mmCIF file of C-alpha atoms in Angstrom:
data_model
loop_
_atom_site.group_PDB
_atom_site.id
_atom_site.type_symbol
_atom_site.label_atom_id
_atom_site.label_comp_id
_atom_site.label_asym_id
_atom_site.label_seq_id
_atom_site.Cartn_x
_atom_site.Cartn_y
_atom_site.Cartn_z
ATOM 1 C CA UNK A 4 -68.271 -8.716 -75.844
ATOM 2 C CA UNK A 5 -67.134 -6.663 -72.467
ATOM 3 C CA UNK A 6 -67.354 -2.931 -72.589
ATOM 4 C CA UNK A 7 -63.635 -3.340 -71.534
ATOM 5 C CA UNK A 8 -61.196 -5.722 -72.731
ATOM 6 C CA UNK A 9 -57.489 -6.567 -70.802
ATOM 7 C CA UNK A 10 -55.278 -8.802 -70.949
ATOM 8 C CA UNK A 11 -55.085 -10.955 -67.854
ATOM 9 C CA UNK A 12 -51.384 -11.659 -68.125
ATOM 10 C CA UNK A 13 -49.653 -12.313 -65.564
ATOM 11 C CA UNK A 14 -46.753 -10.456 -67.130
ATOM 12 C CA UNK A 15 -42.912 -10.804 -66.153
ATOM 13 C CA UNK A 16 -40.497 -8.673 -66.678
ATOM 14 C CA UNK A 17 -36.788 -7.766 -65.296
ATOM 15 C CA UNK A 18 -35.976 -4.766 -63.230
ATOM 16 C CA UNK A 19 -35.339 -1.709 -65.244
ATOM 17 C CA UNK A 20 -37.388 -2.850 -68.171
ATOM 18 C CA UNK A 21 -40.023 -0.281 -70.149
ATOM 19 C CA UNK A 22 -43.400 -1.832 -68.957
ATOM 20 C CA UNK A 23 -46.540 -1.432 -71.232
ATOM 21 C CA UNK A 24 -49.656 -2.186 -70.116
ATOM 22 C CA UNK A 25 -53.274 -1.894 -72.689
ATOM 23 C CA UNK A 26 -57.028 -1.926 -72.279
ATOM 24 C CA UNK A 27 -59.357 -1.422 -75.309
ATOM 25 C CA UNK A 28 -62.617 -0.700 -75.071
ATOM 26 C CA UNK A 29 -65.999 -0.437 -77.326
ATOM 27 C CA UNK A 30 -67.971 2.079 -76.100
ATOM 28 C CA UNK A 31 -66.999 5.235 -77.942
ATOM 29 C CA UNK A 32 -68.788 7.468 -75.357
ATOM 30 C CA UNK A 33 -65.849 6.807 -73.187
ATOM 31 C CA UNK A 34 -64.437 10.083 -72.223
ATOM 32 C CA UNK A 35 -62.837 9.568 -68.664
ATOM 33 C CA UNK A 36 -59.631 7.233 -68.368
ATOM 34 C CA UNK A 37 -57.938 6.066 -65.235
ATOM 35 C CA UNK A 38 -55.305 3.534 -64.462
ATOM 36 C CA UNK A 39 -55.712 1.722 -60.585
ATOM 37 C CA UNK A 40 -52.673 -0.459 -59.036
ATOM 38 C CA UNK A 41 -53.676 -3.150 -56.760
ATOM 39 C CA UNK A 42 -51.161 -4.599 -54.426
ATOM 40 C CA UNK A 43 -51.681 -8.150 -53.365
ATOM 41 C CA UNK A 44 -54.865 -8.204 -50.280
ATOM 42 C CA UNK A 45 -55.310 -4.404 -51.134
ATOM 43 C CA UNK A 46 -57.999 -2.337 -53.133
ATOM 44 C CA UNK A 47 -57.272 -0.173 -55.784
ATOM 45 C CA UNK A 48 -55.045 2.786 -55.759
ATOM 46 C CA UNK A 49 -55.902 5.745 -58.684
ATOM 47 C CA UNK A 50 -52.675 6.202 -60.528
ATOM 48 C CA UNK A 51 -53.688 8.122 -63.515
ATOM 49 C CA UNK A 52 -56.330 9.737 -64.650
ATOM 50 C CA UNK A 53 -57.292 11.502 -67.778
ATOM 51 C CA UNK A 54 -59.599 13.412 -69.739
ATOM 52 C CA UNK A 55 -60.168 12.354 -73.812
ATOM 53 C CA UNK A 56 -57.203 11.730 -75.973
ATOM 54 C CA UNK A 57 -53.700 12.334 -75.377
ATOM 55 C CA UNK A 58 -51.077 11.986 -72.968
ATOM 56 C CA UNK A 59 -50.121 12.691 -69.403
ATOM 57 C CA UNK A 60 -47.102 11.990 -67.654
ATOM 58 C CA UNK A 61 -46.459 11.636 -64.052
ATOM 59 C CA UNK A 62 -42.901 10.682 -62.661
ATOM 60 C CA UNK A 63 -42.015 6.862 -64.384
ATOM 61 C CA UNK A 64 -45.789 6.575 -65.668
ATOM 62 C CA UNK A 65 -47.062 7.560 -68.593
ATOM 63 C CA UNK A 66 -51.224 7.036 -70.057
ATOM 64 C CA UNK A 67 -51.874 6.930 -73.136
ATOM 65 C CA UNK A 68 -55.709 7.604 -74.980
ATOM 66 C CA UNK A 69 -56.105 6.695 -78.179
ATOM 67 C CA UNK A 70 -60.055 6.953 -79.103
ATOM 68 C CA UNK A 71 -60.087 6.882 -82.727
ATOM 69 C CA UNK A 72 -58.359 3.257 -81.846
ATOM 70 C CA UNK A 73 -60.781 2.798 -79.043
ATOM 71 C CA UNK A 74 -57.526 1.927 -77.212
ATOM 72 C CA UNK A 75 -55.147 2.562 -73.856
ATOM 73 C CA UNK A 76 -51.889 2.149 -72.326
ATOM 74 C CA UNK A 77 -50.038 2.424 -69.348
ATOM 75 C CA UNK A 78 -45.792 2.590 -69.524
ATOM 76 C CA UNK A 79 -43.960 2.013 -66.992
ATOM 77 C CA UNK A 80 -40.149 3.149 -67.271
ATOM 78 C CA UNK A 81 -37.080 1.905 -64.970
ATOM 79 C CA UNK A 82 -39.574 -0.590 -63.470
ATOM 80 C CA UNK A 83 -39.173 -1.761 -59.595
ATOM 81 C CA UNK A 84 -40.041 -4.578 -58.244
ATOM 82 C CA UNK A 85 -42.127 -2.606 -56.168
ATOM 83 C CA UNK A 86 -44.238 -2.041 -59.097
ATOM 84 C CA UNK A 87 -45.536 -5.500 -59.052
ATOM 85 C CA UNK A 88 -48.986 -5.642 -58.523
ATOM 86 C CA UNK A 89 -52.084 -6.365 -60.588
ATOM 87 C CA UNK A 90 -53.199 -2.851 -62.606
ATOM 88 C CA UNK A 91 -56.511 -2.401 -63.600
ATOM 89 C CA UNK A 92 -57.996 0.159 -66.416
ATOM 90 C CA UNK A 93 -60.813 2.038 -65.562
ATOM 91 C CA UNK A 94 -63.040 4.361 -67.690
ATOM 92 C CA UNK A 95 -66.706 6.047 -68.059
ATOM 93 C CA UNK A 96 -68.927 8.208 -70.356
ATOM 94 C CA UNK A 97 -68.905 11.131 -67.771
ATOM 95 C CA UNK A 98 -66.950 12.220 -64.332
ATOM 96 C CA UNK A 99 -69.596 10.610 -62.135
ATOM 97 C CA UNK A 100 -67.611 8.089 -60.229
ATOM 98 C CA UNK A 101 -70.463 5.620 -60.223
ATOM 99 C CA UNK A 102 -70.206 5.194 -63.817
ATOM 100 C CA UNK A 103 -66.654 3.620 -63.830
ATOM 101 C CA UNK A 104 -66.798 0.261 -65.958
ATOM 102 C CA UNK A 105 -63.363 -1.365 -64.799
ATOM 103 C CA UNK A 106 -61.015 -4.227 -66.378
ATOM 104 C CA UNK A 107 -60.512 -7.349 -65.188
ATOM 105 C CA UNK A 108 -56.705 -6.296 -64.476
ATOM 106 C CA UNK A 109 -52.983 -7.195 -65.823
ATOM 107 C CA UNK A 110 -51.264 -9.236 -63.402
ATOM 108 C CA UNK A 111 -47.151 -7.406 -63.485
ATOM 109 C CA UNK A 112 -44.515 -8.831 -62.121
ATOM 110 C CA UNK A 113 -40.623 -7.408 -62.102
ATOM 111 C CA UNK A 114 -37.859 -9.435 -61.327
ATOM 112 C CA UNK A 115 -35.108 -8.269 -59.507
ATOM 113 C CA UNK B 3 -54.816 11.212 -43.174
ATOM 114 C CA UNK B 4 -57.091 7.805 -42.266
ATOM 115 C CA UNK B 5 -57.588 5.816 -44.790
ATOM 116 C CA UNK B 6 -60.935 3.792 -45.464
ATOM 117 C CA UNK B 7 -61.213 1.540 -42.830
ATOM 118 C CA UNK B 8 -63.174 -2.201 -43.072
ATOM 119 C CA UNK B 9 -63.600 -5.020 -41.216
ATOM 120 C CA UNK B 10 -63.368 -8.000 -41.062
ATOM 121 C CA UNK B 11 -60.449 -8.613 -43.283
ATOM 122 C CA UNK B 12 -61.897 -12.301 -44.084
ATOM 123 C CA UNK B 13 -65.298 -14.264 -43.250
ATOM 124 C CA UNK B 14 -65.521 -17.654 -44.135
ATOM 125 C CA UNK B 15 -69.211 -18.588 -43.818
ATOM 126 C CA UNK B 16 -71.808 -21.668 -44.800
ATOM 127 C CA UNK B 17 -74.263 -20.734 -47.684
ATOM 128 C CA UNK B 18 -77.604 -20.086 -46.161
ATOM 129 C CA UNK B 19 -76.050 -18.117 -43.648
ATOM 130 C CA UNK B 20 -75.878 -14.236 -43.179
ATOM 131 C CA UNK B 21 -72.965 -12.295 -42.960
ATOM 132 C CA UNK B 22 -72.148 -8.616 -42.280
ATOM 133 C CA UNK B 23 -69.652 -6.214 -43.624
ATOM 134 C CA UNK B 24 -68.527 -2.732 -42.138
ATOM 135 C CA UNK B 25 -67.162 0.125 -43.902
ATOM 136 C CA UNK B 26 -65.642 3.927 -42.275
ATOM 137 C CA UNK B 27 -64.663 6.052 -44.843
ATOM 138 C CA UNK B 28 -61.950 8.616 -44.681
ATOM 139 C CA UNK B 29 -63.319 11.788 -42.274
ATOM 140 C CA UNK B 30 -65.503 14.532 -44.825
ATOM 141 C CA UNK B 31 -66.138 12.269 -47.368
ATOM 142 C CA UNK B 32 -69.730 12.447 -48.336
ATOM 143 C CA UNK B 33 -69.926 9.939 -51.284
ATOM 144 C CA UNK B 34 -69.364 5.762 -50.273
ATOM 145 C CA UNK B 35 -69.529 3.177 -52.327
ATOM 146 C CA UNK B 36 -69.460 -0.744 -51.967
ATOM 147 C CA UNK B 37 -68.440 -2.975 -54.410
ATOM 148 C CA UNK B 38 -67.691 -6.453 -55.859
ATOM 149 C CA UNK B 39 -64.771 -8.112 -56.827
ATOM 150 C CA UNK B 40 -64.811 -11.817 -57.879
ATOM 151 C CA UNK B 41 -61.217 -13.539 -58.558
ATOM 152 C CA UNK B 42 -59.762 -12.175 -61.840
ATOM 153 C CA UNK B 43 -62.098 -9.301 -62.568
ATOM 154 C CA UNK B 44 -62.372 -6.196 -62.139
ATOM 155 C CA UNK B 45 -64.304 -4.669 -58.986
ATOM 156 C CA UNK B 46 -68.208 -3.924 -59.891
ATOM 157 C CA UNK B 47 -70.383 -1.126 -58.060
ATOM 158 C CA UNK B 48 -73.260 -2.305 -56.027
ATOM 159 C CA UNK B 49 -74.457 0.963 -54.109
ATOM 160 C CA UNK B 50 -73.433 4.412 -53.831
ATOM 161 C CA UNK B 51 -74.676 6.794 -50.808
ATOM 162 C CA UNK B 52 -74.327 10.397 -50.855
ATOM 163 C CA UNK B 53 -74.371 11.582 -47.035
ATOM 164 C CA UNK B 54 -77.156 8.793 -46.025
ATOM 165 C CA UNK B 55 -78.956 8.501 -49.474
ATOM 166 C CA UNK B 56 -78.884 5.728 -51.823
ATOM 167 C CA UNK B 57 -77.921 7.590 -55.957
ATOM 168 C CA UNK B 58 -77.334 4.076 -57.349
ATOM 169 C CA UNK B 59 -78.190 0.635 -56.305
ATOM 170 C CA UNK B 60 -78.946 -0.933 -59.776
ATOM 171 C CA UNK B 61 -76.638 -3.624 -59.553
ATOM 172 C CA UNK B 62 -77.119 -4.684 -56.081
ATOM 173 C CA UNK B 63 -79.051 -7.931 -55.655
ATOM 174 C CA UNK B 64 -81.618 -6.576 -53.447
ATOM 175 C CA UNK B 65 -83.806 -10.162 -52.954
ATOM 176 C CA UNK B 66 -80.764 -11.005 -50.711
ATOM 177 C CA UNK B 67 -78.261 -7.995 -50.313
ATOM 178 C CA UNK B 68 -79.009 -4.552 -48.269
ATOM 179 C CA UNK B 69 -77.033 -1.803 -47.105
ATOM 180 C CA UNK B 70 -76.926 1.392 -44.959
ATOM 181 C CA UNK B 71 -75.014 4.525 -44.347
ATOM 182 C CA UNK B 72 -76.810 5.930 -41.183
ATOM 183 C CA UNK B 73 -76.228 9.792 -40.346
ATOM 184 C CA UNK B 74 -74.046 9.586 -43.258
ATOM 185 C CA UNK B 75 -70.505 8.107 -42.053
ATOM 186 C CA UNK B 76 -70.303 3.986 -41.168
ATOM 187 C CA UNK B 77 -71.824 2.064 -43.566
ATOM 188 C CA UNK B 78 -72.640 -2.060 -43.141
ATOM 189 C CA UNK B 79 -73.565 -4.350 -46.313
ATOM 190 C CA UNK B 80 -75.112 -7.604 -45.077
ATOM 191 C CA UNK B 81 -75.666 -10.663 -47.109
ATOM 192 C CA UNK B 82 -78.723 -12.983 -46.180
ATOM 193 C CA UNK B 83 -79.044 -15.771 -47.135
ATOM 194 C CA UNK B 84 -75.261 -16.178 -48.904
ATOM 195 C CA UNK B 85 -75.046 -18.062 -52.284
ATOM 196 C CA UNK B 86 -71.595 -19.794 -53.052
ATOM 197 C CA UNK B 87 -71.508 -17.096 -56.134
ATOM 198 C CA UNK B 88 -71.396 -14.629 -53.350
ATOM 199 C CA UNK B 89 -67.348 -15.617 -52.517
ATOM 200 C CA UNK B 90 -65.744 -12.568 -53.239
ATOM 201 C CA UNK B 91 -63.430 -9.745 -51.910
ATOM 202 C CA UNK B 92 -66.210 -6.664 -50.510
ATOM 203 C CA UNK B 93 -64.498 -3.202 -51.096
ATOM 204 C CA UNK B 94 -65.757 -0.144 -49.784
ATOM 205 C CA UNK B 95 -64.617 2.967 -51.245
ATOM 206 C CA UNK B 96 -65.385 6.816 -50.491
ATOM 207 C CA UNK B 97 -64.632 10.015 -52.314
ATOM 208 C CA UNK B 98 -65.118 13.678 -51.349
ATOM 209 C CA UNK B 99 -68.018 14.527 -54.059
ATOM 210 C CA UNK B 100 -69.478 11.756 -56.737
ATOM 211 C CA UNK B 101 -66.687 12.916 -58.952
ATOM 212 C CA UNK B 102 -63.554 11.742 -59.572
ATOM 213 C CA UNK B 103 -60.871 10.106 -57.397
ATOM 214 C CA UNK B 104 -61.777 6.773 -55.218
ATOM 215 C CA UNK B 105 -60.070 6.024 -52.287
ATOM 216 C CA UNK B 106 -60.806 2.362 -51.549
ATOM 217 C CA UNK B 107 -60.216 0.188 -48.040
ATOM 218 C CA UNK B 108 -58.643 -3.360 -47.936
ATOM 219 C CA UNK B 109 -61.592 -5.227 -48.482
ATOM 220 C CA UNK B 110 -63.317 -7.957 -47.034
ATOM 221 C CA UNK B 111 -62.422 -11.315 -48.283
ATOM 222 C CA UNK B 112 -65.134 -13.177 -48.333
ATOM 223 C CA UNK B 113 -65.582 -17.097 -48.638
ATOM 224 C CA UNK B 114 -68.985 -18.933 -49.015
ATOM 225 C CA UNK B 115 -68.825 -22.870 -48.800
#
């Protein structure tokens, strides 16, 4: 079983649509939680990142941390089709950068 | 501000053959970090310098990988001798302090036949 579990997709939806992406995870020592966009022939781009449970907002995103589910989402609201890009979770025990166990990415795609 | 620059953007090589990959990070950032990212996964850490030291190279194949930072800017990651498994996209990444946010270049795409 991977340390980090997400659905590959690829996932289609039309403009304006509430997007929600989800990773799960089973390491409970997971504290840090980040969400990465990666455009097509680009690398990864930190979106959100956040600290135990909870929520935290910023602009049309949203993360969500549930750990008592072992389990996290990304929403997306009024989605663009410039929001099309593969998204990646991201998390690790402790704040050291080196310790980031990634997903294998969600595949989005919004029609216009 | 620069981003993290690499080159070359793609290398299409023979297996058996060696093949090098260059990395600048954005100006003041003393942590760098190269990693792995195979076709539908997520990208995996092979080395991390701080300044011109080497904190983690666990998951770096070292029998045919090897890297180096010198005087703590540039870095190169060279492959010798490539394995078909090798065929991957090479990302270098640098941050300010081994702590949170990554700031990651283009990539090198890179194809082993």
């Amino acid at each position: 079983q991977k340390e980090v579990e997400q659905d590959p997709g690829p996932l289609s939806v039309p403009e304006g649509a509430i997007v929600s992406l989800n990773c799960t995870y089973s390491n409970s020592a997971f504290q840090y939680f980040m969400w990465y966009r990666q455009y097509s022939r680009k690398g990864p781009e930190l979106l959100m990142y956040t600290y135990s449970s909870g929520n935290k907002e910023d602009g049309r995103f949203t993360a969500q941390v549930d750990k008592s589910s072992k389990y996290i989402s990304l929403f997306i609201r009024d989605s663009q089709p410039s929001d099309s890009a593969t998204y990646l979770c991201a998390m690790s025990v402790d704040s050291s950068a080196s310790k980031i166990i990634f997903g294998s990415g969600t595949r989005l795609s919004i029609r216009p | 501000e620069a981003g993290v620059a690499q080159s070359p953007r793609y290398k299409i090589i023979e297996k058996r053959q060696s093949v090098a990959f260059w990395c600048n990070p954005i100006s003041g950032h003393a942590t760098l970090y190269w990693y792995q990212q195979i076709l539908g996964q997520g990208p995996k850490l092979l080395i991390q310098f701080q300044n011109n030291g080497v904190v983690d190279d666990s998951q770096l194949p070292k029998d045919r990988f090897s890297a180096e930072r010198l005087k703590g800017v540039d870095s190169t990651l060279k492959i010798q001798p490539a394995k078909l498994e090798d065929s991957a996209v090479y990302l270098c990444a640098s941050s300010i302090a081994s702590l949170g946010k990554l700031f990651f270049g283009s990539g090198t795409q890179l194809s082993v036949l």
